[in-house]
mmCIF file of C-alpha atoms in Angstrom:
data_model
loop_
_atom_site.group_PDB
_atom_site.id
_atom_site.type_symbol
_atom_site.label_atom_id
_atom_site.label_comp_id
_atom_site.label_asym_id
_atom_site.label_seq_id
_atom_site.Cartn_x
_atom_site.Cartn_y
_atom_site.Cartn_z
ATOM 1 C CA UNK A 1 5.901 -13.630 -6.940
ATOM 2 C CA UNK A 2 7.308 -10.993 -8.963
ATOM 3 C CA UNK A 3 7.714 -12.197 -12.009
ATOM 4 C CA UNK A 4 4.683 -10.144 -13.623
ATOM 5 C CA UNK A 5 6.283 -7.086 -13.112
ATOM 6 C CA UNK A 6 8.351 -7.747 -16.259
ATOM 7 C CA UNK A 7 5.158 -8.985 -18.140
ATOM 8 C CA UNK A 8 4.403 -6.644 -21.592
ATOM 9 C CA UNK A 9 0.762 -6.476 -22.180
ATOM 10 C CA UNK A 10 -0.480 -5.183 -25.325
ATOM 11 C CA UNK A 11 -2.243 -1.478 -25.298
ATOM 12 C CA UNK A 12 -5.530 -3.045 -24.648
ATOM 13 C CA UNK A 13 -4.753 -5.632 -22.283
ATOM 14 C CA UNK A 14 -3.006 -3.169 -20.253
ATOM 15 C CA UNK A 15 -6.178 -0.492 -20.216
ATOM 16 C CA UNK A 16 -8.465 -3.398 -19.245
ATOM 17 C CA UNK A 17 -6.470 -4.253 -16.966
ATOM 18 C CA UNK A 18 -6.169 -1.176 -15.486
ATOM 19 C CA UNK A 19 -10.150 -0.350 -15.523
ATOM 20 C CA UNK A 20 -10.724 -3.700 -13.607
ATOM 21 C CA UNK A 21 -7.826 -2.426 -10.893
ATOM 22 C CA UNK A 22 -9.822 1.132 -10.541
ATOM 23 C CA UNK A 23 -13.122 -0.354 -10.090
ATOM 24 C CA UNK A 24 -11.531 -2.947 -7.451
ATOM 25 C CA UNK A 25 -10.215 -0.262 -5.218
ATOM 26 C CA UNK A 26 -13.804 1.517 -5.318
ATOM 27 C CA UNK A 27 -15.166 -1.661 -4.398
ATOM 28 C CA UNK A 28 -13.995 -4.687 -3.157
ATOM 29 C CA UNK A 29 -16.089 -6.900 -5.364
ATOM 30 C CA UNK A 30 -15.455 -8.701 -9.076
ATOM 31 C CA UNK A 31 -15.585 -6.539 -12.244
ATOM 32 C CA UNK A 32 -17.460 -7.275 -15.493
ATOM 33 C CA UNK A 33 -17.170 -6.695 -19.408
ATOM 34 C CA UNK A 34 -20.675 -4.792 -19.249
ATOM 35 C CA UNK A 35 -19.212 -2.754 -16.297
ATOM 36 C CA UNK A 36 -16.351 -1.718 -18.139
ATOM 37 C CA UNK A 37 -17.885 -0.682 -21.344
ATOM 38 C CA UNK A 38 -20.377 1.868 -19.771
ATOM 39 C CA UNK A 39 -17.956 3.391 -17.515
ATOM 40 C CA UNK A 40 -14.939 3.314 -19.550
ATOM 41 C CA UNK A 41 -13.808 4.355 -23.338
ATOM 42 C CA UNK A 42 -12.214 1.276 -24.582
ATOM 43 C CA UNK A 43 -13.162 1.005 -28.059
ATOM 44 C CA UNK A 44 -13.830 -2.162 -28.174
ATOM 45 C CA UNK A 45 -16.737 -4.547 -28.157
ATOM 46 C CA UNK A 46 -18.008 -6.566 -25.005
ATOM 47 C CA UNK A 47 -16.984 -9.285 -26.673
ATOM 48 C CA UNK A 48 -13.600 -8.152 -27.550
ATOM 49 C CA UNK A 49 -13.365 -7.361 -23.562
ATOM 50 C CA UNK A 50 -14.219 -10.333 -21.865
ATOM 51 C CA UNK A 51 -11.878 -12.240 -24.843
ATOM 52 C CA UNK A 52 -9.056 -9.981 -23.458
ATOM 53 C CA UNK A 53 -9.940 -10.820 -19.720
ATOM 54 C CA UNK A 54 -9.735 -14.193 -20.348
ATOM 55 C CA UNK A 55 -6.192 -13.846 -21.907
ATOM 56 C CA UNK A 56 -5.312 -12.107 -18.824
ATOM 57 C CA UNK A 57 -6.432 -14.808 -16.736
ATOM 58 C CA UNK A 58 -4.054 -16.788 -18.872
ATOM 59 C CA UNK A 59 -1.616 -14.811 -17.940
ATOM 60 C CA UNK A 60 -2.806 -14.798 -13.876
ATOM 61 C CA UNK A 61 -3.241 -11.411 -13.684
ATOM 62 C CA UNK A 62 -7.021 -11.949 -13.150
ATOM 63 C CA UNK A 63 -8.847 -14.372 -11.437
ATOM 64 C CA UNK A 64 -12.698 -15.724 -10.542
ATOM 65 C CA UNK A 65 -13.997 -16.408 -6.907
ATOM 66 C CA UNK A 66 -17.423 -16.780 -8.110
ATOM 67 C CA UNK A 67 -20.270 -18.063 -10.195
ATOM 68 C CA UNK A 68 -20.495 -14.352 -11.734
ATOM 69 C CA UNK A 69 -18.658 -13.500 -15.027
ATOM 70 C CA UNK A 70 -16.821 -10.804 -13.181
ATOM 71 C CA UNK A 71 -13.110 -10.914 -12.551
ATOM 72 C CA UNK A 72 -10.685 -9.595 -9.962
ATOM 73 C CA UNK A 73 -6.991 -8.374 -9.932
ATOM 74 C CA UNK A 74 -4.538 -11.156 -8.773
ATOM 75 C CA UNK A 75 -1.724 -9.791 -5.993
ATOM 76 C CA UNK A 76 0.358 -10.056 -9.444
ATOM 77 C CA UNK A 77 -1.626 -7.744 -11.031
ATOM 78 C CA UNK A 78 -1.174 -5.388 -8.192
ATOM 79 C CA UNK A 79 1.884 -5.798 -8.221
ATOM 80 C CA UNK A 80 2.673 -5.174 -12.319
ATOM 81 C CA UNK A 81 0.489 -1.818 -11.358
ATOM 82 C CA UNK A 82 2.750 -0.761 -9.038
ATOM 83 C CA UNK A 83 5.487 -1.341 -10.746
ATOM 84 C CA UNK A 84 4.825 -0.308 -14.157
ATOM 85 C CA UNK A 85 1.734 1.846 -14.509
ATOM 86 C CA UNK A 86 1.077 3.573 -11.577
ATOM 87 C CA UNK A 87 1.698 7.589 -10.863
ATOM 88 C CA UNK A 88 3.609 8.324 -8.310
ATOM 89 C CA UNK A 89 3.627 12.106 -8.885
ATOM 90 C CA UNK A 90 0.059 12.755 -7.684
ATOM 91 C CA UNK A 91 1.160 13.451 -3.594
ATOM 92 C CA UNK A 92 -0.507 16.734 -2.894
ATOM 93 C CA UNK A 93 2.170 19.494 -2.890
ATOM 94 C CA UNK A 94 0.359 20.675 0.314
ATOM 95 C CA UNK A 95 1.002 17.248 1.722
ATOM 96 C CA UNK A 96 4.344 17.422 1.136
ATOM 97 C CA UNK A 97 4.681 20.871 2.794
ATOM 98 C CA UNK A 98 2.845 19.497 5.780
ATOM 99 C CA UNK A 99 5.610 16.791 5.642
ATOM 100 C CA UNK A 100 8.295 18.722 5.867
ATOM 101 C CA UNK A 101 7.519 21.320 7.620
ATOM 102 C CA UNK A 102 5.774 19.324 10.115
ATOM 103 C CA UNK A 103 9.097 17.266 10.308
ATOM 104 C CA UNK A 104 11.777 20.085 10.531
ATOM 105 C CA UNK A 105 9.772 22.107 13.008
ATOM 106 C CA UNK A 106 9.509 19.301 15.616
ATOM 107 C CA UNK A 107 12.641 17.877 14.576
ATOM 108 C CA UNK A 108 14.469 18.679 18.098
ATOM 109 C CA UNK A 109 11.453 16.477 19.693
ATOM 110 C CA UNK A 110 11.375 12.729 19.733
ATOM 111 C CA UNK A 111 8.056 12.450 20.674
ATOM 112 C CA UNK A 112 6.690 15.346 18.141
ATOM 113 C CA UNK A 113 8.545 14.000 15.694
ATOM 114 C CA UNK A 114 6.788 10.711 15.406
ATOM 115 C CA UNK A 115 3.293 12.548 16.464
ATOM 116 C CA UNK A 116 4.079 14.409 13.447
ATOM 117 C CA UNK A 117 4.409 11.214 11.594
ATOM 118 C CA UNK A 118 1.765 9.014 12.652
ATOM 119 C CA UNK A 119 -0.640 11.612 12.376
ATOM 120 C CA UNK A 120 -0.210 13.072 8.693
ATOM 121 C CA UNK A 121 0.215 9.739 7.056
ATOM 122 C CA UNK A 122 -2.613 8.264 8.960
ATOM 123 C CA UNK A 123 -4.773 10.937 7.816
ATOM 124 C CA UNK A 124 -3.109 11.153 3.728
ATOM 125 C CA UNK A 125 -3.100 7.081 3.598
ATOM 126 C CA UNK A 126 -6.573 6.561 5.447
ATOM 127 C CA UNK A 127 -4.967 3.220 6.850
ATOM 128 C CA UNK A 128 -3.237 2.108 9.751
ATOM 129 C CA UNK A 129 0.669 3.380 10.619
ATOM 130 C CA UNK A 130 3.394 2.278 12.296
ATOM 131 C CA UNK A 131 6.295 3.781 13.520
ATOM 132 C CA UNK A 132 9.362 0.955 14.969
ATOM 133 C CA UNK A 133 12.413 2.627 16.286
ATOM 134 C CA UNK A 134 14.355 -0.419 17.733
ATOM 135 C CA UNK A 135 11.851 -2.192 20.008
ATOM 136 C CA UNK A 136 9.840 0.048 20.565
ATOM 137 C CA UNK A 137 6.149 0.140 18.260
ATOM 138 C CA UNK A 138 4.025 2.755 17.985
ATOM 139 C CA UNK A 139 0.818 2.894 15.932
ATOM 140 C CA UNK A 140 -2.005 4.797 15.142
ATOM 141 C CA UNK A 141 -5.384 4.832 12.726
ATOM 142 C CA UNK A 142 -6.716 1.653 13.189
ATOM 143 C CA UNK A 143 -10.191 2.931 12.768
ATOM 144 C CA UNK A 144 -9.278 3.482 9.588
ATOM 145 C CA UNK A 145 -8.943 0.108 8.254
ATOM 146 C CA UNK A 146 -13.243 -0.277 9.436
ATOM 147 C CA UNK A 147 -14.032 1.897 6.447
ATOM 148 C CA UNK A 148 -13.115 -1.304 4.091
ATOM 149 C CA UNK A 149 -15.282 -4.340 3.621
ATOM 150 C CA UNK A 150 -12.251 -6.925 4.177
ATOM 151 C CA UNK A 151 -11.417 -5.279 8.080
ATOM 152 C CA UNK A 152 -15.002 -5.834 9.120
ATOM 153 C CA UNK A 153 -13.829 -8.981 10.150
ATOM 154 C CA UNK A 154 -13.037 -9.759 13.535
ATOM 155 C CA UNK A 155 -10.256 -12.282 12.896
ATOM 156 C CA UNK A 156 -8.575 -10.014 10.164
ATOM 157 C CA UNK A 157 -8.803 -6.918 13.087
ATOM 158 C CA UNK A 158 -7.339 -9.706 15.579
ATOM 159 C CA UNK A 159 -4.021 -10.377 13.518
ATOM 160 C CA UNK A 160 -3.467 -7.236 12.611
ATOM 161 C CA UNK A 161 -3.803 -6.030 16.184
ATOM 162 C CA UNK A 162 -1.140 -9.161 17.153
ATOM 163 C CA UNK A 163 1.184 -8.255 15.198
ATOM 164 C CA UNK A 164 1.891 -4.583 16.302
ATOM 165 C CA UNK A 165 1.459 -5.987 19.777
ATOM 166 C CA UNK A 166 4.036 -8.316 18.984
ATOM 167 C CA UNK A 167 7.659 -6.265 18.713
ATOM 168 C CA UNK A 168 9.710 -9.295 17.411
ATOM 169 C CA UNK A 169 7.532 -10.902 14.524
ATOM 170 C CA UNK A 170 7.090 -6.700 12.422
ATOM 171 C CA UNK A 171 10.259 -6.119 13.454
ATOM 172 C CA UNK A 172 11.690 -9.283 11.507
ATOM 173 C CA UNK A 173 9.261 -8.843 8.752
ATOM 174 C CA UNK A 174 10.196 -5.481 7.463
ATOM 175 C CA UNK A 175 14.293 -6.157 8.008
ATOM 176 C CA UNK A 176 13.888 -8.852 6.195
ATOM 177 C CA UNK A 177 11.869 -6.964 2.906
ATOM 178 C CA UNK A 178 13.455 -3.636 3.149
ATOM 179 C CA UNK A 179 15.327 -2.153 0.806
ATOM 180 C CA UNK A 180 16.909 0.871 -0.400
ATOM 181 C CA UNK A 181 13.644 2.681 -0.622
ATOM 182 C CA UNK A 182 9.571 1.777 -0.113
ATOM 183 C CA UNK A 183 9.092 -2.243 0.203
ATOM 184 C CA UNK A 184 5.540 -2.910 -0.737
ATOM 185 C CA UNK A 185 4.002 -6.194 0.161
ATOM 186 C CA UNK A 186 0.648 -7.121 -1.515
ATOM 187 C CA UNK A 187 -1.668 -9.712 -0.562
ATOM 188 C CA UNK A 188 0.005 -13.170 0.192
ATOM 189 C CA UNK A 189 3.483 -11.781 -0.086
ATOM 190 C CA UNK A 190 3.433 -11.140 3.394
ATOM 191 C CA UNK A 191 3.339 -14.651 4.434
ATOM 192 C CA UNK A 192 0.475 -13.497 7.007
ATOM 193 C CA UNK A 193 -2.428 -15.874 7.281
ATOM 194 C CA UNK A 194 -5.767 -14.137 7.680
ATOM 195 C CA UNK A 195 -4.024 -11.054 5.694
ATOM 196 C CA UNK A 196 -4.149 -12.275 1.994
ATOM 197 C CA UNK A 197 -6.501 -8.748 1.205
ATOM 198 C CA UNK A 198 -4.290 -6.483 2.481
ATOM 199 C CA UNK A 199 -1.165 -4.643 1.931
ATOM 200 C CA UNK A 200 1.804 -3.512 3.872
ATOM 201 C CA UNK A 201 4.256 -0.937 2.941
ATOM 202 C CA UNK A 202 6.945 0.351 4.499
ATOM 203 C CA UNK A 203 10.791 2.042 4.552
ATOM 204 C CA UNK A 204 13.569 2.536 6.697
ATOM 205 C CA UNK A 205 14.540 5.910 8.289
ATOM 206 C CA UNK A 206 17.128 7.718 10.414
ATOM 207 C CA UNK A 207 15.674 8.661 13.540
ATOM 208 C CA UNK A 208 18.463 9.726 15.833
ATOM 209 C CA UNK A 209 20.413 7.053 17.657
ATOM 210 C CA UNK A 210 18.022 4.190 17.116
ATOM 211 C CA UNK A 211 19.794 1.159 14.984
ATOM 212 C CA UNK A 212 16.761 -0.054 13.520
ATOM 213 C CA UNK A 213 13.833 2.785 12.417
ATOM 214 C CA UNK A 214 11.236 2.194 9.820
ATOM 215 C CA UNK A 215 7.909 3.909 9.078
ATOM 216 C CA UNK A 216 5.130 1.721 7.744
ATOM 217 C CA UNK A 217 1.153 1.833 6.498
ATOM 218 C CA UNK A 218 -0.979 -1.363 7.114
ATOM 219 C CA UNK A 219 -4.210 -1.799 4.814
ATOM 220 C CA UNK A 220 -6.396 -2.772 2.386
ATOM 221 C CA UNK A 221 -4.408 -4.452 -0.741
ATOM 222 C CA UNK A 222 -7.144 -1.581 -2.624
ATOM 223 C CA UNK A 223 -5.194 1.164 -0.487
ATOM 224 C CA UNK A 224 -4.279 4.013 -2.758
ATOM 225 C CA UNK A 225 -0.719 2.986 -3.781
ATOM 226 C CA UNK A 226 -0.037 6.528 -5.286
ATOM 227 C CA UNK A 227 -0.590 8.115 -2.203
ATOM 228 C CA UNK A 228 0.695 5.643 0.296
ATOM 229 C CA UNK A 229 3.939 4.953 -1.552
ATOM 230 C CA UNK A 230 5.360 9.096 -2.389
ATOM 231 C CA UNK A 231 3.953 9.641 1.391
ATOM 232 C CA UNK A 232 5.974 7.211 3.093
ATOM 233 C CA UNK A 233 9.221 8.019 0.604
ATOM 234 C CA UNK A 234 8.761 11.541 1.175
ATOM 235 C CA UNK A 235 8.784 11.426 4.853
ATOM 236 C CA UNK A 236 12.091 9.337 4.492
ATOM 237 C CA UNK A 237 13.993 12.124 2.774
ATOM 238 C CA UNK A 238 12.359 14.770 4.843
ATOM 239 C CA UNK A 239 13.973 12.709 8.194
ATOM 240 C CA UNK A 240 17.135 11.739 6.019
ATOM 241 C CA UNK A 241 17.168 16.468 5.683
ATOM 242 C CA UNK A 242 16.080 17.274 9.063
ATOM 243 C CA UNK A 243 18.243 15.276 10.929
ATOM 244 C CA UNK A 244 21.397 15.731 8.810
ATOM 245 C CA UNK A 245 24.284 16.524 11.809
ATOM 246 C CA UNK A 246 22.047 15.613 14.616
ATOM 247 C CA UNK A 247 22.643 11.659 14.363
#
């Protein structure tokens, strides 16, 4: 799955690839060579772009889903993105004030604690967040996954729904993908039928006693990644601060 993430592109490849990921996240729908050369400065020729997206297909970072000459970003593409290119300096400082002051103020309160939580990165991610501290789930925002095309289907609602409901199967899922910092799961990583468009992130945290605590964000696989990853890490080392002595 990850093997892209080492892929070099050349200069070009890698700002064509890039346009095509923007426009995806604006909309959820395939992205053409016309498309790109009015709305972005590539230098290059039509010709010269759709060449280069069909060395990138090649290369399976794009793909075509229908009769249109337009492309879309694989879950590897994402994924090299994420990895590679994206900025993760561009959390609001004001967000991260409201993080950690939010955090430290409410930090001799459970329950205002993960109020705290649930409510600013629900808000800074516009998706859906969880909050697991043992076996107990909490979530909040899942109005937030209507405003993109892929949750305005019932099913897709339905599994999502299940699987907070259901404390053993998350639980299991992010133990088994965490790691020292954010775990990011694009598209079919998950393993999740009915979820191959979306996107879970998530990290572990201290949270007093509890043995197993993690913070997570469920949505779109077009969710803003430079948001939704600094957000989540950031409330990690705000806990990890706060709570220093009082575990």
């Amino acid at each position: 799955i990850f093997v892209s993430a080492n892929m070099d592109l050349t200069e070009r490849q890698k700002e064509i690839l890039i346009a095509i990921i923007r426009e995806f996240m604006q909309e959820a729908s395939e992205v053409g060579s016309l498309s790109l050369l009015e709305k972005y400065d590539l230098g290059v020729s039509s010709a010269t772009i759709r060449n280069e997206m069909v060395k990138l297909m090649r290369l399976g970072l794009l793909e075509k889903s229908h009769i249109s000459s337009g492309r879309l970003p694989t879950d590897q593409a994402l994924r090299l993105y994420v990895t590679k290119y994206l900025d993760r300096s561009s959390l609001s400082p004001l967000v991260t004030v409201e993080i950690r002051q939010g955090i430290f103020r409410d930090r001799f309160s459970k329950e205002s604690v993960v109020k705290a939580i649930l409510d600013v990165l629900s808000k800074e991610t516009e998706s859906l967040v969880f909050i697991i501290l043992d076996n107990d789930i909490r979530f909040y925002g899942l109005s937030n996954l209507l405003k993109y095309e892929e949750f305005r289907d019932i099913e897709r609602i339905e599994t999502v729904v299940n699987i907070l409901e259901d404390e053993v199967f998350l639980k299991n899922l992010v133990q088994k993908y965490s790691g020292s910092g954010v775990s990011l799961l694009i598209g079919v990583e998950s393993g999740i039928d009915n979820l191959a468009n979306c996107a879970l992130a998530f990290t572990r945290i201290p949270f007093w006693e509890k043995e197993q605590s993690f913070v997570g964000v469920i949505g779109s696989k077009r969710m803003d990644y430079s948001k939704v990853l600094p957000a989540l890490n950031e409330i990690k080392n705000a806990l990890d601060n706060s709570m220093a002595g009082w575990r």
